[in-house]
Coordinates of C-alpha atoms in Angstrom, one line a residue:
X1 CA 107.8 183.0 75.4
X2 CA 107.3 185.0 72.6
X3 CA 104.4 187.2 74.3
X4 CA 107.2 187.8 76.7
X5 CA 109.8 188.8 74.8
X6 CA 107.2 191.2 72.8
X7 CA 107.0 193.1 75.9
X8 CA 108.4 196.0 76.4
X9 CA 111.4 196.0 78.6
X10 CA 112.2 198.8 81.1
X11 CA 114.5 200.9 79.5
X12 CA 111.8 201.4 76.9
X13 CA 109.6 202.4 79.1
X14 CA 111.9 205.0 80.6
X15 CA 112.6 206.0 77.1
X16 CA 109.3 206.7 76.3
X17 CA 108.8 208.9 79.6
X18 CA 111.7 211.1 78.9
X19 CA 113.0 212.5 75.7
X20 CA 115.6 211.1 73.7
X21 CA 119.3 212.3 75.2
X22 CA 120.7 210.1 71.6
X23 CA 122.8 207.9 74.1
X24 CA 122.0 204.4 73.4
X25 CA 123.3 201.3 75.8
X26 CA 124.9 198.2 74.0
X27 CA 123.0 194.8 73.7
X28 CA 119.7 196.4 74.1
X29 CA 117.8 197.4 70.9
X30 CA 118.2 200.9 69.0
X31 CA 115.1 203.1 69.4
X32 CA 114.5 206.0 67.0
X33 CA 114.9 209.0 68.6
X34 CA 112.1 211.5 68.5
X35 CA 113.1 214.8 66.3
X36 CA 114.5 217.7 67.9
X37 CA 112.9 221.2 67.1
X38 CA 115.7 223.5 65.8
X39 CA 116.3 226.7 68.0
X40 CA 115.3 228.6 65.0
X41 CA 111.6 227.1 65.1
X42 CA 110.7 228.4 68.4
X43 CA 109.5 231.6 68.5
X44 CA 111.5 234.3 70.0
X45 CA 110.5 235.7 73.5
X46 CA 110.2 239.2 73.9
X47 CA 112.7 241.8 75.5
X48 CA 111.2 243.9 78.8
X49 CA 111.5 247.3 78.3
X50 CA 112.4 250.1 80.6
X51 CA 109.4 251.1 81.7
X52 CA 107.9 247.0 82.3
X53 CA 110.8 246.7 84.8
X54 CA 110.7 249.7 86.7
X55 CA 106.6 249.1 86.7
X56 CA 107.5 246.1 88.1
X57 CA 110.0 247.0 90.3
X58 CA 107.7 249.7 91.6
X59 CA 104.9 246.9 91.8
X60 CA 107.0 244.8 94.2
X61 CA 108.1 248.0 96.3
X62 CA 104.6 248.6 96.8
X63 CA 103.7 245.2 97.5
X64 CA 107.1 245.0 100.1
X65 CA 106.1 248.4 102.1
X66 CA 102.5 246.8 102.1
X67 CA 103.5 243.7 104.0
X68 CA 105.8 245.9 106.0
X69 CA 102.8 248.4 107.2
X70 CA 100.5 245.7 108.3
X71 CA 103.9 243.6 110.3
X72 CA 104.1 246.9 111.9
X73 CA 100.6 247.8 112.6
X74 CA 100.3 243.8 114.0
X75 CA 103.4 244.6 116.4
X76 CA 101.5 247.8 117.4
X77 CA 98.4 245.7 118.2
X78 CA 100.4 243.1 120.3
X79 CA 102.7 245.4 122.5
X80 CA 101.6 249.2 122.4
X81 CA 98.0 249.0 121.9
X82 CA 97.5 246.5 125.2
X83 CA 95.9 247.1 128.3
X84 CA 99.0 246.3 130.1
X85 CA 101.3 248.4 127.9
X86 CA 102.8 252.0 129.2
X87 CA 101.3 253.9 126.4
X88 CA 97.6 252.7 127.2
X89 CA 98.1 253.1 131.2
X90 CA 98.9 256.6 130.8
X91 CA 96.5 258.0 128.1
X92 CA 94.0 255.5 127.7
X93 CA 91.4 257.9 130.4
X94 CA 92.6 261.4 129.0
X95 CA 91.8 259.9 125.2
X96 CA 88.1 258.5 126.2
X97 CA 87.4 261.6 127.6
X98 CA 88.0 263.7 124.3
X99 CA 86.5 260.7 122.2
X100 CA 83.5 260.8 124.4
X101 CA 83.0 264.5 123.7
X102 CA 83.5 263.7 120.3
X103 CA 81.5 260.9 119.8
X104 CA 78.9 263.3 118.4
X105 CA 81.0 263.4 115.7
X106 CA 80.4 260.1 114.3
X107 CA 76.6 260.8 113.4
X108 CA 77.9 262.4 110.7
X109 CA 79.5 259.5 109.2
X110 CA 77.5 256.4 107.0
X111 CA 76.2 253.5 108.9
X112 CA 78.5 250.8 108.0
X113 CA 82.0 252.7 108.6
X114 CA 84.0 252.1 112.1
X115 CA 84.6 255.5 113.1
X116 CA 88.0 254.2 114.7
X117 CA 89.1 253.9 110.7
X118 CA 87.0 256.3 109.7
X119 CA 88.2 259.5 111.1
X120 CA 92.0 258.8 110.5
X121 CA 91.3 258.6 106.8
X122 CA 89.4 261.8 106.8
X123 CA 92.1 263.9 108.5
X124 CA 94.4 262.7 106.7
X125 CA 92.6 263.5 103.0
X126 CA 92.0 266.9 104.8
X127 CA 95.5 267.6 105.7
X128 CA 97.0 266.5 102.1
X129 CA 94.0 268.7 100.7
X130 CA 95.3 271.2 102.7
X131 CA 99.3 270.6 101.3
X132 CA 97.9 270.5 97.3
X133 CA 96.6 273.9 97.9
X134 CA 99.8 275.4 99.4
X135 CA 102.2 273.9 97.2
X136 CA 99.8 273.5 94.1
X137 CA 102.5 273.9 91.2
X138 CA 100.1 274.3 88.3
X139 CA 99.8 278.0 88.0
X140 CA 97.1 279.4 86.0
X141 CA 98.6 281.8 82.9
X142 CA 95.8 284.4 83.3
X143 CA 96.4 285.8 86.4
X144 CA 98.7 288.4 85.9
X145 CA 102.0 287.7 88.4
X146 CA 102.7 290.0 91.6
X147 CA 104.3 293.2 91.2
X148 CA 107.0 293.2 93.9
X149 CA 107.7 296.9 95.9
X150 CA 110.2 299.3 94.6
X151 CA 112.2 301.2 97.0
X152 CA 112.9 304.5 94.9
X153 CA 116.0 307.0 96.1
X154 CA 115.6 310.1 98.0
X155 CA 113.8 312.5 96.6
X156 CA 111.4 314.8 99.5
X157 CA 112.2 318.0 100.9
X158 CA 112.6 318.0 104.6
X159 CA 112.9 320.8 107.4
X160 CA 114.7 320.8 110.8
X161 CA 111.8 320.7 113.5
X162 CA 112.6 322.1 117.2
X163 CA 113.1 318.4 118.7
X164 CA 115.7 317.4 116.2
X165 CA 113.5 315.4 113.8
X166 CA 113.2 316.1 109.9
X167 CA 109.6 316.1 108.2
X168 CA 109.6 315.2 104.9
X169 CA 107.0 317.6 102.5
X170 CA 106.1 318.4 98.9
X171 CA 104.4 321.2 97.5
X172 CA 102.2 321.8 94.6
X173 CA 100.3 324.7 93.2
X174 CA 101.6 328.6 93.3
X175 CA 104.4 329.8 94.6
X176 CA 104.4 331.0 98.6
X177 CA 104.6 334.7 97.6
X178 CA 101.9 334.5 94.8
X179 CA 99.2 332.4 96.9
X180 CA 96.0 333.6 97.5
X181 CA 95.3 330.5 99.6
X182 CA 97.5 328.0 101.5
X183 CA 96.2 324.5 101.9
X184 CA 98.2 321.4 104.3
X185 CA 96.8 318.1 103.6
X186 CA 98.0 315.4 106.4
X187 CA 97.6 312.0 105.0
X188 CA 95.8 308.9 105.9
X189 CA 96.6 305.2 106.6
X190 CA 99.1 303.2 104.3
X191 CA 99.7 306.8 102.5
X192 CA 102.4 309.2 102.0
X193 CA 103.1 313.0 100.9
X194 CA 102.9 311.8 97.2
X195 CA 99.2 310.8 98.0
X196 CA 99.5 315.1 97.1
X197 CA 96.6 316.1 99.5
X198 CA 94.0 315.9 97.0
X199 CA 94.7 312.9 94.8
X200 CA 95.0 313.6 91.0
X201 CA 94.1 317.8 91.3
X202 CA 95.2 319.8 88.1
X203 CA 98.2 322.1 88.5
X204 CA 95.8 324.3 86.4
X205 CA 93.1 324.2 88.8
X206 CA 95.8 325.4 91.6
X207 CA 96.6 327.9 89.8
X208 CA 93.2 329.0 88.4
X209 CA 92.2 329.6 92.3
X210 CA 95.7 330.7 93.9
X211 CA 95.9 328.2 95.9
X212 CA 99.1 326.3 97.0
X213 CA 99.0 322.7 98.4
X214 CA 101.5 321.3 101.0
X215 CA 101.2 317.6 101.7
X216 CA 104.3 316.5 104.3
X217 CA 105.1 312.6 105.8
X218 CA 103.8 311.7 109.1
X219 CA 106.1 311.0 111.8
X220 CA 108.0 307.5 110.5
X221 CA 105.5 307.5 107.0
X222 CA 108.0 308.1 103.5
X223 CA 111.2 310.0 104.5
X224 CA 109.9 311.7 107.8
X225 CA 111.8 310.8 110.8
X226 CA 109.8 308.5 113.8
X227 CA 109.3 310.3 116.7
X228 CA 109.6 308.7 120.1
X229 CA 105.8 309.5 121.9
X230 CA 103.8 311.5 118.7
X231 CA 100.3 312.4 119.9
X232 CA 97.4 314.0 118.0
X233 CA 99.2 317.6 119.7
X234 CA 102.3 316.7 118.2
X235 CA 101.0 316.4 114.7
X236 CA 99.1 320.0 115.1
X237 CA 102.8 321.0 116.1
X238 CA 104.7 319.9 113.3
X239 CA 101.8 321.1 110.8
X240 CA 102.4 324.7 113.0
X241 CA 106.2 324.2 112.3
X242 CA 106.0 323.4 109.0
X243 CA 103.4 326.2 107.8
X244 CA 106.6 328.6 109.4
X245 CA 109.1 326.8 107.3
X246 CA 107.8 326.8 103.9
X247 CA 106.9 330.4 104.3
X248 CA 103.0 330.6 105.4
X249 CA 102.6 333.4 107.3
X250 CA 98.9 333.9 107.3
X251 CA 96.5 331.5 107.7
X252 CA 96.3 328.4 106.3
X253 CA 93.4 325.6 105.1
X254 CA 93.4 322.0 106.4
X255 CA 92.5 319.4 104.1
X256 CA 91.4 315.8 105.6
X257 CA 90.7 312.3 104.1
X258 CA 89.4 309.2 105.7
X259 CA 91.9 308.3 108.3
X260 CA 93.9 311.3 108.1
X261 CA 91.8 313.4 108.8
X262 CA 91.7 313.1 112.9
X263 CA 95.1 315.0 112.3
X264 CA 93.1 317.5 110.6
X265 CA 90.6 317.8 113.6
X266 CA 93.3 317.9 116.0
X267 CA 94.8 321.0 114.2
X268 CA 91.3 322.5 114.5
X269 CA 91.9 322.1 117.8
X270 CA 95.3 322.8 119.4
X271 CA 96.5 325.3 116.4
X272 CA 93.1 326.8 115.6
X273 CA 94.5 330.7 115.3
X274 CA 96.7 329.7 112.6
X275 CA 93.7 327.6 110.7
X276 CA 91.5 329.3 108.0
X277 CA 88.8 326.2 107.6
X278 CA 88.9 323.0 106.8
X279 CA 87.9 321.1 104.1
X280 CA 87.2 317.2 105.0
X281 CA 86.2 313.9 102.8
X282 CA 84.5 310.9 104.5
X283 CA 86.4 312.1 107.7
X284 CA 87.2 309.4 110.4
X285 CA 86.3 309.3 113.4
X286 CA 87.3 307.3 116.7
X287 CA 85.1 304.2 116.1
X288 CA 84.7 303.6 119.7
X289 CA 84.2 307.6 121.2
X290 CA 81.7 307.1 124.1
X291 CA 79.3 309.9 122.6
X292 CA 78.0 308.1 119.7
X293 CA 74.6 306.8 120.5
X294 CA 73.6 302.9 120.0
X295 CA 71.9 303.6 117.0
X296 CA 74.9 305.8 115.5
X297 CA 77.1 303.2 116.6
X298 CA 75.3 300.3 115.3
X299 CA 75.0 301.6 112.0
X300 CA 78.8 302.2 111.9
X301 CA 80.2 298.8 113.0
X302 CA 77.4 297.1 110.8
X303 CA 79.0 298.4 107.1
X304 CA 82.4 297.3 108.0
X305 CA 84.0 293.8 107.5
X306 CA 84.3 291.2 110.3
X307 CA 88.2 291.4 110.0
X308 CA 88.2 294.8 110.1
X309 CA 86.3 295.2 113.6
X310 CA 88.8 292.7 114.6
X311 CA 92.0 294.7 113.7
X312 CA 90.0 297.7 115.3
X313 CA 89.9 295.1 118.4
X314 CA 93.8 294.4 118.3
X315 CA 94.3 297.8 117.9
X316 CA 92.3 298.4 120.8
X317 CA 93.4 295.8 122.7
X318 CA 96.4 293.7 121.7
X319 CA 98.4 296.5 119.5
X320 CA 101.4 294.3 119.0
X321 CA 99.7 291.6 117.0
X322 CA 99.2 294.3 114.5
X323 CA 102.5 293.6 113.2
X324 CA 101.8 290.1 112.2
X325 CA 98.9 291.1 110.3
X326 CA 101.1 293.7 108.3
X327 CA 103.9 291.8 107.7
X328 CA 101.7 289.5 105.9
X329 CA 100.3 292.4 103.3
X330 CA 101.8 295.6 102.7
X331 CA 105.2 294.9 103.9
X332 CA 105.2 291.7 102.7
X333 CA 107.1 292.8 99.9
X334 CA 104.4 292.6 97.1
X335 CA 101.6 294.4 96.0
X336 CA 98.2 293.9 96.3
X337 CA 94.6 295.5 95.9
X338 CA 93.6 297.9 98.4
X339 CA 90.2 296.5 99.6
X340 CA 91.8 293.5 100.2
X341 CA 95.1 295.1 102.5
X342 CA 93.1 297.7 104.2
X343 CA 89.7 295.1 104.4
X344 CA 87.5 297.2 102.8
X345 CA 83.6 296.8 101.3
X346 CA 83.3 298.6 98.4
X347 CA 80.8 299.5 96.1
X348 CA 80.2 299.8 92.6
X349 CA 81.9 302.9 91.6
X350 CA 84.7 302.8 94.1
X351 CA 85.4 298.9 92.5
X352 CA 85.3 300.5 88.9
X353 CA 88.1 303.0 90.4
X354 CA 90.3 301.0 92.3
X355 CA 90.4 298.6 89.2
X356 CA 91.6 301.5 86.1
X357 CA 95.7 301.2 85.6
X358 CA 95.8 305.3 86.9
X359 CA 94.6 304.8 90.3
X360 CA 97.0 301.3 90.3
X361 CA 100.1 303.0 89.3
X362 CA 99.1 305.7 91.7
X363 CA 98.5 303.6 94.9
X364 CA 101.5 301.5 94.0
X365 CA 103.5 304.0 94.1
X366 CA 102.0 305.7 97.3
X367 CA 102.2 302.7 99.1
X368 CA 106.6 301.8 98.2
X369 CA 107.0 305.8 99.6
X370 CA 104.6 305.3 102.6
X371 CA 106.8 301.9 103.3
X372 CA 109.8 303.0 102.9
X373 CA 111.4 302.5 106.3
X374 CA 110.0 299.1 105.8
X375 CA 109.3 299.4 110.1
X376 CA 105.6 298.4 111.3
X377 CA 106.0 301.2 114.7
X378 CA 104.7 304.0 112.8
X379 CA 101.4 301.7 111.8
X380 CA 100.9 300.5 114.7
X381 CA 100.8 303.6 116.7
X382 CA 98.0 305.5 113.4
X383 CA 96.1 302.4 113.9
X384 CA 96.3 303.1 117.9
X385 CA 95.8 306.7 117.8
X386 CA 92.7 305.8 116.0
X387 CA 91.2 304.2 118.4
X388 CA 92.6 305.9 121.6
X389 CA 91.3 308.6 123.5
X390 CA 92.0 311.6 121.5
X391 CA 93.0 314.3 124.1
X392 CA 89.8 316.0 123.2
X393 CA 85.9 316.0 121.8
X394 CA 84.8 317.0 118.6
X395 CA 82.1 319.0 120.6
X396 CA 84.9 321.1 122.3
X397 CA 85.3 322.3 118.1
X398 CA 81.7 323.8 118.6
X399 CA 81.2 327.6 119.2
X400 CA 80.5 328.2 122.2
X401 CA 80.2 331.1 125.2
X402 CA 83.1 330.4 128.0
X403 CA 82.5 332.8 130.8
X404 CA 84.8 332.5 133.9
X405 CA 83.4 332.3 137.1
X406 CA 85.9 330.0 138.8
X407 CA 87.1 331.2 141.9
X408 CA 85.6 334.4 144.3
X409 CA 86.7 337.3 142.4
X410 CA 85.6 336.7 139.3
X411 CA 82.2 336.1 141.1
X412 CA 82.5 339.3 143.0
X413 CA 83.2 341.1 140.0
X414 CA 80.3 339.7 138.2
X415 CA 77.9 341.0 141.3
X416 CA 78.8 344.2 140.3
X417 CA 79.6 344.8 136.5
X418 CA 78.8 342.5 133.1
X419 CA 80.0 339.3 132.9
X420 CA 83.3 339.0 130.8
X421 CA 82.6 336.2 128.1
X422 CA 84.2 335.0 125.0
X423 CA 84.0 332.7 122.2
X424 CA 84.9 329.4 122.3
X425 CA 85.9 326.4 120.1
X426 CA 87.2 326.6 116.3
X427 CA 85.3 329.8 114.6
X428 CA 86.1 329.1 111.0
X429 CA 84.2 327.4 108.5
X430 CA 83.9 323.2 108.2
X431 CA 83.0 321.8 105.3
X432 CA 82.2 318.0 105.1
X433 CA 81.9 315.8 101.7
X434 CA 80.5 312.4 102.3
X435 CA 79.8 309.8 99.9
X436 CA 76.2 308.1 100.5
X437 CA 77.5 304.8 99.2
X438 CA 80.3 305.1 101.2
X439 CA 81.0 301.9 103.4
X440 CA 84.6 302.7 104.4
X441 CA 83.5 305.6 107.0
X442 CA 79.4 305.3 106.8
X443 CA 77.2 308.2 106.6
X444 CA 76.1 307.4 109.9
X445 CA 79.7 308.4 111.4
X446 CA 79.0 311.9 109.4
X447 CA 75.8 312.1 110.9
X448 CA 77.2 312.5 114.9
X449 CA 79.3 314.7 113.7
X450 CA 76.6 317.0 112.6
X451 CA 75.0 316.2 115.7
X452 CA 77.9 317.5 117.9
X453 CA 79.2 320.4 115.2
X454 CA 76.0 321.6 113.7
X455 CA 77.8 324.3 112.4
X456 CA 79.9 322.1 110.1
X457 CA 78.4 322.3 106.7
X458 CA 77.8 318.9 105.4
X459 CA 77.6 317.9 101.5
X460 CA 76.0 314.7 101.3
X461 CA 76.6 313.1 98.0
X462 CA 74.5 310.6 96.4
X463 CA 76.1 307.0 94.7
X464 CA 79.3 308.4 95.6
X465 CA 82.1 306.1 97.3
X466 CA 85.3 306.4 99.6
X467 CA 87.1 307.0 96.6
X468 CA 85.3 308.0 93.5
X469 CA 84.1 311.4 94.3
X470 CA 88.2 312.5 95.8
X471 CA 90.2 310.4 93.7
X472 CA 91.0 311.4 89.6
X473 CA 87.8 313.4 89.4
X474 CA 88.5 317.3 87.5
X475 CA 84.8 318.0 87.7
X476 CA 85.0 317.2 91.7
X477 CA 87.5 319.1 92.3
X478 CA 86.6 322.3 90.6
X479 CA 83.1 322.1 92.8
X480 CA 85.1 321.5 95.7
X481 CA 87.5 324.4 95.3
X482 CA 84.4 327.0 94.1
X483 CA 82.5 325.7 97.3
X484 CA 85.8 327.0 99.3
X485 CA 87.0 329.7 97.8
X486 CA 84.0 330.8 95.4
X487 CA 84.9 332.1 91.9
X488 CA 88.5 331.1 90.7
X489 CA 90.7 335.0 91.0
X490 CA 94.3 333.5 89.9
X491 CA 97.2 333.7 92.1
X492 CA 98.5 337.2 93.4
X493 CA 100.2 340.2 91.5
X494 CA 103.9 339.7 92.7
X495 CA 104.5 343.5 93.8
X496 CA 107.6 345.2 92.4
X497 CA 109.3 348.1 94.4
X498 CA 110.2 351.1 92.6
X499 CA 113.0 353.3 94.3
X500 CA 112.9 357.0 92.5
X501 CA 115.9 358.9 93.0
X502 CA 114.5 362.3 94.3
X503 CA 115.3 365.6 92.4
X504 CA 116.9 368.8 93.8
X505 CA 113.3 370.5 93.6
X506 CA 111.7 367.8 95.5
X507 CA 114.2 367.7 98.2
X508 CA 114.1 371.5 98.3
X509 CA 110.3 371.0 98.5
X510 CA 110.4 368.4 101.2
X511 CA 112.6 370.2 103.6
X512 CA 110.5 373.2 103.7
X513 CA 107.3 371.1 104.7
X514 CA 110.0 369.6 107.4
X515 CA 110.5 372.7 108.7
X516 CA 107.5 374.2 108.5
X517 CA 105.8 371.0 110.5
X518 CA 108.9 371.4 113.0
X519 CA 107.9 375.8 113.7

């Protein structure tokens, strides 16, 4: 008995499974209850920051949207990617086709990748390559920022032409009355009046030689009004009208640079009594006139850029994309370098120009007066003229016999007397200045015109650029100006008139010769 009343009875059993609640039941014996740890013993959990809950919130997001993409991509598998499903009927043949001209594709990719995952996870690396590089934030602080285009106020001189236009100008040098020589400078592409004919010449040197220089705004270039149809005759017209406005009554000098200077030849041609010579730089010449010879033609198209052949191409073919492509440079608002607006390969010496703070201020500010009307027409149609037929040959410029022995009479008369002839072409003297290094206009397109004006004296100039020898160069220009007009005489003696009052005697005097001429 007493072996079973030592055993322990159930509720000490229980007791010894759970903890002590300190409830104890009558007629059953008192256990000791097991100490309680104080809440100051334990030790104290820590607090979650901030940042641990929005980790983890963040965490659980991700883990959420994960479960989410592959519920989708499993309902995508069961109803849209079937063969019985819509999408599959309709472009499951069109789709092998293009995979199966593709499939070539996949030998660039490593053994062991399924080119079904594959190829989705390169486009889409390429595409948000693609979005860091447009919207890259992280600017670096050494390139210097944009400078945006200034519109500046009024400030050119304008006639009245015949048709109702106005033709901006500005004049440097000698005044009209005290000018030994008159020189007109058209300008060229993306360029204005303040270009000032020849870029950065000395008011000294003008005067040294007598020479005064008007440079004037193409037809919708600076503050020169567009005309509706303007030809290469229409620009030897306004250069006729606007030597008679500014007062030059004799004959005047052209002066033509790169582009502009197919204005210059056309002056040569339509106005050529009125034209004393002309003086051209790197002159331009249609890149696509049927005359040049493969070789000649070769060697042109060979020094130029790959986008600029193709803006010669739009020009050519497709003028109204043009406007696109300017939009996007020099009417975009901003600056930007030359060689990269106009697509130009330069050399060493034209680089070391185009980069000193002069020549930047100075095409800067070319560039906001040759904008001004902030309208792409006037571009388009220099960039078409360029490449359009002309209206004429530079050959018809050569001197040349013309006899005339259309029709019968003048045949009959030349049966029995000489043979009226006359001269032909422009008779006045060309010069030509042409870098060697130059690969904006090659020496090769210098070379046909030799070919086809042999007259045209050419000065070939060795390491010399598009811009280098014209552009911000005194010693240059004193060379070119002693070339033209040999040694430097100063402007003209302004002539005074002196009215003498006549005496009695003299009058007396002069009457009696009167009369004596009149017996």
């Amino acid at each position: 008995m007493e072996e079973v009343r030592g055993a322990n009875t159930w509720t000490e059993e229980l007791a010894s499974l759970v903890e002590d609640t300190g409830i104890h039941y009558a007629g059953e014996p008192e256990i000791l209850a097991r100490p309680r740890k104080s809440v100051r013993d334990e030790p104290e959990l820590e607090k979650e920051n901030l940042k641990d809950q929005v980790t983890a919130f963040l965490k659980s997001w991700g883990e959420m949207l994960l479960e989410l993409g592959k519920g989708c991509k499993d309902i995508l598998q069961q109803t849209v990617v079937t063969e019985d499903s819509f999408v599959v009927q309709k472009l499951g043949g069109p789709v092998a086709k293009v995979s199966g001209r593709l499939r070539f594709l996949n030998d660039f990719l490593p053994e062991d990748r399924d080119p079904i995952h594959a190829w989705p996870v390169v486009f889409f690396v390429f595409i948000l390559a693609l979005c860091v590089l447009s919207f890259n934030t992280n600017r670096d602080n050494s390139v210097p920022p944009v400078k945006k285009v200034r519109i500046h106020p009024p400030s050119a001189s304008r006639i009245l032409l015949p048709d109702g236009r106005h033709l901006a100008y500005h004049e440097l040098g000698v005044q009209a009355d005290r000018a030994r020589y008159s020189l007109i400078a058209p300008h060229s592409f993306l360029s204005s009046r303040l270009a000032e004919g020849i870029p950065g010449v000395r008011t000294s040197l003008l005067e040294d030689f007598g020479v005064r220089l008007v440079t004037f705004d193409l037809p919708g270039f600076g503050e020169s009004d567009p005309h509706p149809s303007r030809n290469l005759n229409s620009s030897a017209l306004d250069m006729l009208h606007l030597a008679n406005a500014v007062g030059v009554s004799d004959k005047f000098w052209v002066v033509g640079y790169s582009s502009g200077s197919m204005h210059a030849w056309a002056a040569l041609r339509y106005i050529p009594d009125r034209v004393a010579g002309a003086a051209m730089f790197a002159p331009m010449i249609n890149p696509y006139e049927p005359s040049m010879t493969k070789e000649e033609m070769r060697r042109t198209w060979e020094e130029w850029l790959p986008r600029r052949r193709f803006m010669y191409f739009l020009a050519r073919r497709f003028p109204k994309l043009l406007s696109f492509s300017y939009r996007r440079s020099f009417l975009s608002g901003k600056h930007g370098r030359i060689d990269k607006w106009m697509s130009l390969s330069l050399k060493k010496k034209d680089e070391v120009l185009i980069e000193d703070p002069i020549f930047e201020e100075y095409w800067h500010r070319d560039v906001e007066e040759s904008i001004r009307q902030g309208n792409t027409k006037p571009f388009i149609e220099e960039a078409v003229l360029q490449v359009s037929n002309w209206g004429f040959r530079l050959a018809d410029l050569q001197v040349r016999k013309e006899c005339q022995r259309r029709g019968f009479l003048p045949w009959l008369r030349a049966m029995y007397s000489q043979e009226e002839c006359e001269l032909a072409g422009f008779l006045d003297p060309i010069h030509i200045w042409q870098g060697m290094d130059d690969q904006v206009v090659p020496p090769s397109i210098t070379d046909y015109i030799s070919r086809v004006l042999p007259a045209a004296v050419v000065h070939k100039l060795p390491y010399e650029g598009h811009f280098s020898y014209f552009f911000f160069c005194d010693d240059c220009h004193l060379q070119i100006f002693s070339t033209l007009f040999g040694s430097p005489q100063g402007p003209l003696e302004q002539k005074t008139e002196m009215v003498e009052t006549p005496s009695e005697g003299d009058t007396e005097k002069a009457y009696s010769v009167t009369n004596s001429s009149s017996e």
